[in-house]
Every structure is written in C-alpha cells, then in structure tokens.
Short mmCIF file of C-alpha atoms in Angstrom, two decimals:
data_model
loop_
_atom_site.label_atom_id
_atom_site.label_comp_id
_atom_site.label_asym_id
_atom_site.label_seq_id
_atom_site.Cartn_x
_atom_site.Cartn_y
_atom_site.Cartn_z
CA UNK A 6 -144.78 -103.61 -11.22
CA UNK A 7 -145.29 -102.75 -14.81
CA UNK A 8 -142.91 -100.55 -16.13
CA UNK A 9 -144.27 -97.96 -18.35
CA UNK A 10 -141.62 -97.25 -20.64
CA UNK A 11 -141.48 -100.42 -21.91
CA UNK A 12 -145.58 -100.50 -22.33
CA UNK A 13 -145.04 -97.58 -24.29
CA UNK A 14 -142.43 -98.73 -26.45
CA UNK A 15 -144.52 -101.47 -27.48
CA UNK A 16 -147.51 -99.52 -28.01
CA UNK A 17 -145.57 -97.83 -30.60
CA UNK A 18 -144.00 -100.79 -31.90
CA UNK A 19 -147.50 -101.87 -32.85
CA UNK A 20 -148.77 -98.58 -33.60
CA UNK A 21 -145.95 -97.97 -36.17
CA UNK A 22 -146.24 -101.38 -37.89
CA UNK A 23 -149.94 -100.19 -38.43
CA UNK A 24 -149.07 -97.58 -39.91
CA UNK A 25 -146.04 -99.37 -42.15
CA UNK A 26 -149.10 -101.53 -43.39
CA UNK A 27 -150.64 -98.74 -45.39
CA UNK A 28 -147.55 -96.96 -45.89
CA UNK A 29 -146.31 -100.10 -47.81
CA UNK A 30 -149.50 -99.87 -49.85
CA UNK A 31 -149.52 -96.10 -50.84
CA UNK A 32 -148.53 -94.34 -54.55
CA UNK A 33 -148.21 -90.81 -55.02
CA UNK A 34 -151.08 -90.57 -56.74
CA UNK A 35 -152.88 -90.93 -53.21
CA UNK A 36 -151.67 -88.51 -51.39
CA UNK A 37 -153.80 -86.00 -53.30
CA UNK A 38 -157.18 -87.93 -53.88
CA UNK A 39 -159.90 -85.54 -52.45
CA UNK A 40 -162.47 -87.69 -50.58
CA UNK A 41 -164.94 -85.11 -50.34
CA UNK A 42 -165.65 -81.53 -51.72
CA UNK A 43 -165.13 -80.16 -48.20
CA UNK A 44 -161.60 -81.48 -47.90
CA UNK A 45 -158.07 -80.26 -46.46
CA UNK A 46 -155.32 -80.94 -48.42
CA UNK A 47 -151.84 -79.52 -48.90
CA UNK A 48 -150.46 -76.57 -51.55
CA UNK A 49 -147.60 -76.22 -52.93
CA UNK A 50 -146.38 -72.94 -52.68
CA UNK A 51 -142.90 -71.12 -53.13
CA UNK A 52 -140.33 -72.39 -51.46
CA UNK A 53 -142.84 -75.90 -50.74
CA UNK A 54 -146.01 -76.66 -49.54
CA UNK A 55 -148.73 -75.19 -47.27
CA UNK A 56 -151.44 -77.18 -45.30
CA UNK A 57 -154.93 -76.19 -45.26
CA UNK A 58 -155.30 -74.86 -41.42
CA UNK A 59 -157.95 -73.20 -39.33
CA UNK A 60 -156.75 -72.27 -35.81
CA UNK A 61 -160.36 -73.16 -35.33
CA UNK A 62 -161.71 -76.37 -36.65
CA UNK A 63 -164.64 -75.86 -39.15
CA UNK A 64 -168.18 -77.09 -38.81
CA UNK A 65 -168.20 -79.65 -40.39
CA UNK A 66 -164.22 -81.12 -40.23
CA UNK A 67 -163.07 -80.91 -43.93
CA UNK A 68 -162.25 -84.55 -44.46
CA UNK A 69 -158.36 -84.51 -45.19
CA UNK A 70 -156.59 -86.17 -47.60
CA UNK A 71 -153.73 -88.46 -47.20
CA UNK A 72 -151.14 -85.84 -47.91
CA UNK A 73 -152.72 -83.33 -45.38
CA UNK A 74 -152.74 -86.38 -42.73
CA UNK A 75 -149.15 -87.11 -43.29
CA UNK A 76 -148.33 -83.19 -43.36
CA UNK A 77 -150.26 -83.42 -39.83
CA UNK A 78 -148.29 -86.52 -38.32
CA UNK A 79 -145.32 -84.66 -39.01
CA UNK A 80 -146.23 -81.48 -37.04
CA UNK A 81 -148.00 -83.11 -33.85
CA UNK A 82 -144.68 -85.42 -33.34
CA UNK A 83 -141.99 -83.20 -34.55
CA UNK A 84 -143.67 -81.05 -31.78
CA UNK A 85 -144.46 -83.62 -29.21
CA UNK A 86 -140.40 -84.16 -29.62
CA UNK A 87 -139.37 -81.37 -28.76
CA UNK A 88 -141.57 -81.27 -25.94
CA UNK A 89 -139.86 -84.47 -24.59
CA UNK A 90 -136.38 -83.75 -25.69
CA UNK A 91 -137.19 -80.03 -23.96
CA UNK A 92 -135.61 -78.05 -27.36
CA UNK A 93 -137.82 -75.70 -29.16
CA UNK A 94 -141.25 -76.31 -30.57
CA UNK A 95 -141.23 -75.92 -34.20
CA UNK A 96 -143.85 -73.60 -35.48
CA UNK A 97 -146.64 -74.74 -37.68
CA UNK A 98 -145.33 -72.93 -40.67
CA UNK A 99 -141.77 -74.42 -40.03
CA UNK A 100 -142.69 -78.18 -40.84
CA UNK A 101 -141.60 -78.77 -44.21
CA UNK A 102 -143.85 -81.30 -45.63
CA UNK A 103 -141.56 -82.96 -48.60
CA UNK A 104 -144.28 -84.23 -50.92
CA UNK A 105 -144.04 -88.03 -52.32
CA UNK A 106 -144.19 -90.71 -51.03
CA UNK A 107 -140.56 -91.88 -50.76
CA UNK A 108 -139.85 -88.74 -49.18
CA UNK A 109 -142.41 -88.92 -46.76
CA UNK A 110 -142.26 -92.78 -45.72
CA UNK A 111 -138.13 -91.48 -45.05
CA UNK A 112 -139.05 -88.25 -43.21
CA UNK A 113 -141.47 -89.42 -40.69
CA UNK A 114 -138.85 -92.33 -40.20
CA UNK A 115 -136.60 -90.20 -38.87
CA UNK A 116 -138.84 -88.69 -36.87
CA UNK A 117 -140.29 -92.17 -35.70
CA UNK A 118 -136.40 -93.08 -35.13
CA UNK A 119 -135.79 -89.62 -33.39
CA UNK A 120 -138.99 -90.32 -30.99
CA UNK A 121 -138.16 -93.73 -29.86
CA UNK A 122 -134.63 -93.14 -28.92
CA UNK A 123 -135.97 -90.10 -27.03
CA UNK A 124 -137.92 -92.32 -25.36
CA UNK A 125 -135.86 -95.28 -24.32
CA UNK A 126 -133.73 -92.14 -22.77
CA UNK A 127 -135.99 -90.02 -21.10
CA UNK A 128 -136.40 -90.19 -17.18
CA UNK A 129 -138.98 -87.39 -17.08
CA UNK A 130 -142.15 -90.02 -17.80
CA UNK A 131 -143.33 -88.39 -14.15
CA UNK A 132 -142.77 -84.75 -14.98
CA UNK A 133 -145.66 -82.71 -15.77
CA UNK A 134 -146.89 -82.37 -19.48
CA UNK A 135 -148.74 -79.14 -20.83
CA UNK A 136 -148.62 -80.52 -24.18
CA UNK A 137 -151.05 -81.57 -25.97
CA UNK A 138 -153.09 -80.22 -23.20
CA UNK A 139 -153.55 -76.90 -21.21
CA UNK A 140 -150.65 -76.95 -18.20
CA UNK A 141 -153.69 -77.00 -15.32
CA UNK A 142 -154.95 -80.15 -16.20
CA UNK A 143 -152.25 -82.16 -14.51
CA UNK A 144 -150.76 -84.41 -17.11
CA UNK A 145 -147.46 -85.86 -17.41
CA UNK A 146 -144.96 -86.73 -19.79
CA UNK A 147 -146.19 -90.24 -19.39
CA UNK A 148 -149.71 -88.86 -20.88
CA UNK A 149 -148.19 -87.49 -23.21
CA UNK A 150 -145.90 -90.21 -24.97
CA UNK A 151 -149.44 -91.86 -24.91
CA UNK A 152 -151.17 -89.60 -26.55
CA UNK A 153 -148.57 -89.79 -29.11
CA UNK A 154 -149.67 -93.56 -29.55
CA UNK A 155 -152.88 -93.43 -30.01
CA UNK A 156 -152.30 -90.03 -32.19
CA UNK A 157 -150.81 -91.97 -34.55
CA UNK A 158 -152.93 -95.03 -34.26
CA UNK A 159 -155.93 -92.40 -35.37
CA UNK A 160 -154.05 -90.70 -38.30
CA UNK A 161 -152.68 -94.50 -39.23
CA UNK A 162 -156.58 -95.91 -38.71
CA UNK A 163 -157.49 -92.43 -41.42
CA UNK A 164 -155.02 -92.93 -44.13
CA UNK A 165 -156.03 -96.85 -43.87
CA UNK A 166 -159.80 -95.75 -44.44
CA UNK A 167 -158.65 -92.90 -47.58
CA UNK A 168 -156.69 -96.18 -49.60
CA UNK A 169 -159.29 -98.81 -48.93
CA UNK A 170 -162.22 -96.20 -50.33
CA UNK A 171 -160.37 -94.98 -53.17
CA UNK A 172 -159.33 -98.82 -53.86
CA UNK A 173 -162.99 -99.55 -53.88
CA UNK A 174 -163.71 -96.23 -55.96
CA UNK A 175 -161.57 -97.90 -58.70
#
C-alpha cells in the first residue's frame, strides 16, 4: 500500500527544488519588473508593503510580478499551515511580505521548513479539509497538503516564466 505521506513529502521535495532553481537565479531588481501594463505588484506602504488584491479576480488576471507571486506564496502556505497545524489563520493584511530577495528566499524557508515538519507529524491526512475549498465539497487534509504541491509548483512554474522573459527582454 502506498503511503501518502511519504508521496507527499516527495512531491514537495521536488516541488521545492523547482522552485530553488529560479530562486537561485533571481536579483532584486526582478522582483519589481512589470510584465504587462495590467499587472499586480506589491507597495510599500507605512509600516511595509501592500499587495495589489481584488477579493474578486479581474477580467482579465493582471499578470503579477515576481514580488506579488512571492508575496502570494507566502499567504496561501502561511495559511494552509495553520490550517494543518489547527492555530489561527493569518489574515491577508497580516502577512508581512519583507521585500528582497535575501529576505524572501529566508522567509519562505522557514515557512517551507515549518510546513514539512508539520507534515512528517500530522496524523489528520484523513480528516476533512475546508481549505482551500468550501467545507461541503468533501476534501481532506490529504487534498489539501496536495494542493499545496501543486500550488507551489504553479507559482514556481510563474516566477520561472517572469526571469526567462525578462532575460530574453535584455
């Protein structure tokens, strides 16, 4: 019988070296570089920064730049965490998005570090799940440590896509 868990851990092994690939090859300078006129990036405001958010998504999707996507990855997880770990969801407003790239390569390690220990503990891969999805449609915690997978794979796949075409812009 396979055992999840460990197909899950892997996942993310492989997801997360992915996403170390292009983290390896970012520079500040990135994290800002507006791909499009219709684009969502992140503001820095008193006190820090501020993500550019619509609690509905805009016709057509703003395409985001790589410090809005990293903003993002921290969010999702930090509140797919707590969902696992059963604490309190942060709100939206309470993610502090730090701003370089040092700072965030170190900050979603953490969280990366926080995740998979939560993981390799967690006996609740059975329980049901009502995050990321509505709690009637029957999903488990299972789903949801999946999700987080293939979440980041996405967001990993986007930043990829942002360096290569401002690489080839230059």
């Amino acid at each position: 019988m396979t055992d999840v868990k460990q197909v899950l851990q892997q996942q993310l092994a492989t997801t997360w070296a992915l996403f170390d690939y292009h983290v390896q090859r970012w520079h500040d300078d990135d994290l800002f570089w507006e791909p499009a006129p219709s684009h969502w990036t992140m503001h820095q405001v008193e006190g820090g920064w501020a993500p550019d958010f619509a609690d509905v998504e805009p016709t057509p999707v703003p395409a985001p730049t790589i410090a809005w996507l990293t903003w993002h990855i921290g969010w999702w997880w930090s509140t797919a965490l707590a969902h696992l770990k059963q604490t309190d969801v942060p709100a939206r407003e309470d993610i502090a998005w730090p701003g370089t790239c040092a700072s965030i390569t170190e900050w979603l390690g953490e969280i990366h570090e926080a995740w998979r220990t939560a993981l390799s503990a967690t006996d609740r891969l059975d329980d049901p799940s009502a995050f990321p999805w509505p709690e009637e449609a029957g999903r488990t915690v299972a789903d949801m440590c999946a999700w987080v997978n293939v979440e980041l794979t996405k967001n990993a796949a986007e930043i990829g896509q942002l360096l290569i075409l401002r690489r080839a812009r230059h």
